[in-house]
Amino acid sequence: MSTPLVIKRTSLEEDGTFYCEGLSVIGKSHTALDLPCQDYHYCEELDGGWKLFIVSDGAGSAVRSQEGARFMCEKAGVYVKQVIDNLGWENKSTAPSELDWYIECRAIFSQLKIDIRRQIGIQGEGNENDFSATIILVVYTPNFVLCGHIGDGRMGYRTKDGVWGSLMIPHKGDEPNQTIFVQSNWTYPQSPALRLHGVPVPETRVLSCPIDTIVMMSDGCESFAWDCDVFNESEQRIETINLPFPGFLDPLVRLLDGLKSSERNVALEKVITEGNELCIEETDDKTIILARFLTQSSISGQHEETESYIDEPVEEDSTITNDENIQREVTVLNGVLGDNQPE
């Protein structure tokens, strides 16, 4: 099996109470067609315990969408920090209202659209649709979470009680794999306001419950990490679930919690590319961000937590290399994930 090409890795850690692992991996179909990876991601630690996470997925039909995806992530990060600083939000313990966040998030996304047009004007070639890309964005704070998106992808959270929830409803069109992009004509005034299958564009949310995990992904990870839809046989119709899939994500979290910080990102790569048949068969680009917010004792930095599902725990051997150690843990996890697939 050929090794997928990782376009970008991100690893953040803070005082043993927070870590974040991010990956953008080129899909097998893109490699076969000699196409670039059109996914990108961005993670940053801000002041006061605030964190910023962004994922963008470029349109497959847009000739420069890989540039658009990177532009979305990096420029949106600049604008989010400007909003936080200019409005003094970092000094507040209470969340902004749903309306206030919607106004600011819509302004950020609108500015991205304008910036792309300006960039094209400077370069003197192409058009804005050449850079078409989605965006999903999360601002984490110790007291609340802000999120917003245009297009598809998935983002969710896990409460401290271990319950998974969704932070968005993907914008889907009438045709399979159809969505909307930042460069689409969503800013044009219309009445009623633009919605795709009932979901406003953009969609924003404010969450104010204690959480310990955030997960974000491009649609290349949906098939194995998300419960999207299920067929109701009694009513003969498809029902939307739209929840993170615990059968994949809970074992993954336990695995990463039990590894050393230097091992987590490689382990995450192995899981999303080799974790089960769905991971292996997926041909699209894959981007995932997994962020954990924990107490000091929750991250072992070793392997104790993962031993709970190892049939015959192997004693630590100083001669085992990091790569061998990671492979051992991932092999065990693959056994757990093999029969665990979303509906």
Coordinates of C-alpha atoms in Angstrom, one line a residue, residues 3 12 25 28 52 67 81 83 85 95-96 113 138 197 219 233 245 251 256 271 294 310 325 342:
T3 CA 1.8 6.0 1.7
L12 CA -0.4 21.9 19.4
V25 CA -3.9 14.2 3.3
K28 CA -5.9 8.5 -3.9
L52 CA -9.1 28.8 16.6
E67 CA -5.1 28.0 -3.4
K81 CA -8.7 37.6 15.6
V83 CA -13.1 40.7 15.6
D85 CA -9.6 42.1 19.6
A95 CA -20.8 34.3 25.0
P96 CA -21.9 36.9 22.4
K113 CA -15.2 36.8 -1.1
V138 CA -14.6 27.0 15.3
H197 CA -32.7 22.6 2.3
D219 CA -16.2 15.3 3.6
E233 CA -37.0 0.4 6.4
F245 CA -19.7 8.4 15.0
P251 CA -11.5 4.6 20.3
L256 CA -4.3 9.6 21.1
V271 CA -5.9 5.6 11.5
L294 CA -8.6 18.0 29.6
I310 CA -5.6 -4.5 24.3
N325 CA 5.1 1.6 19.3
P342 CA -21.6 4.3 10.6

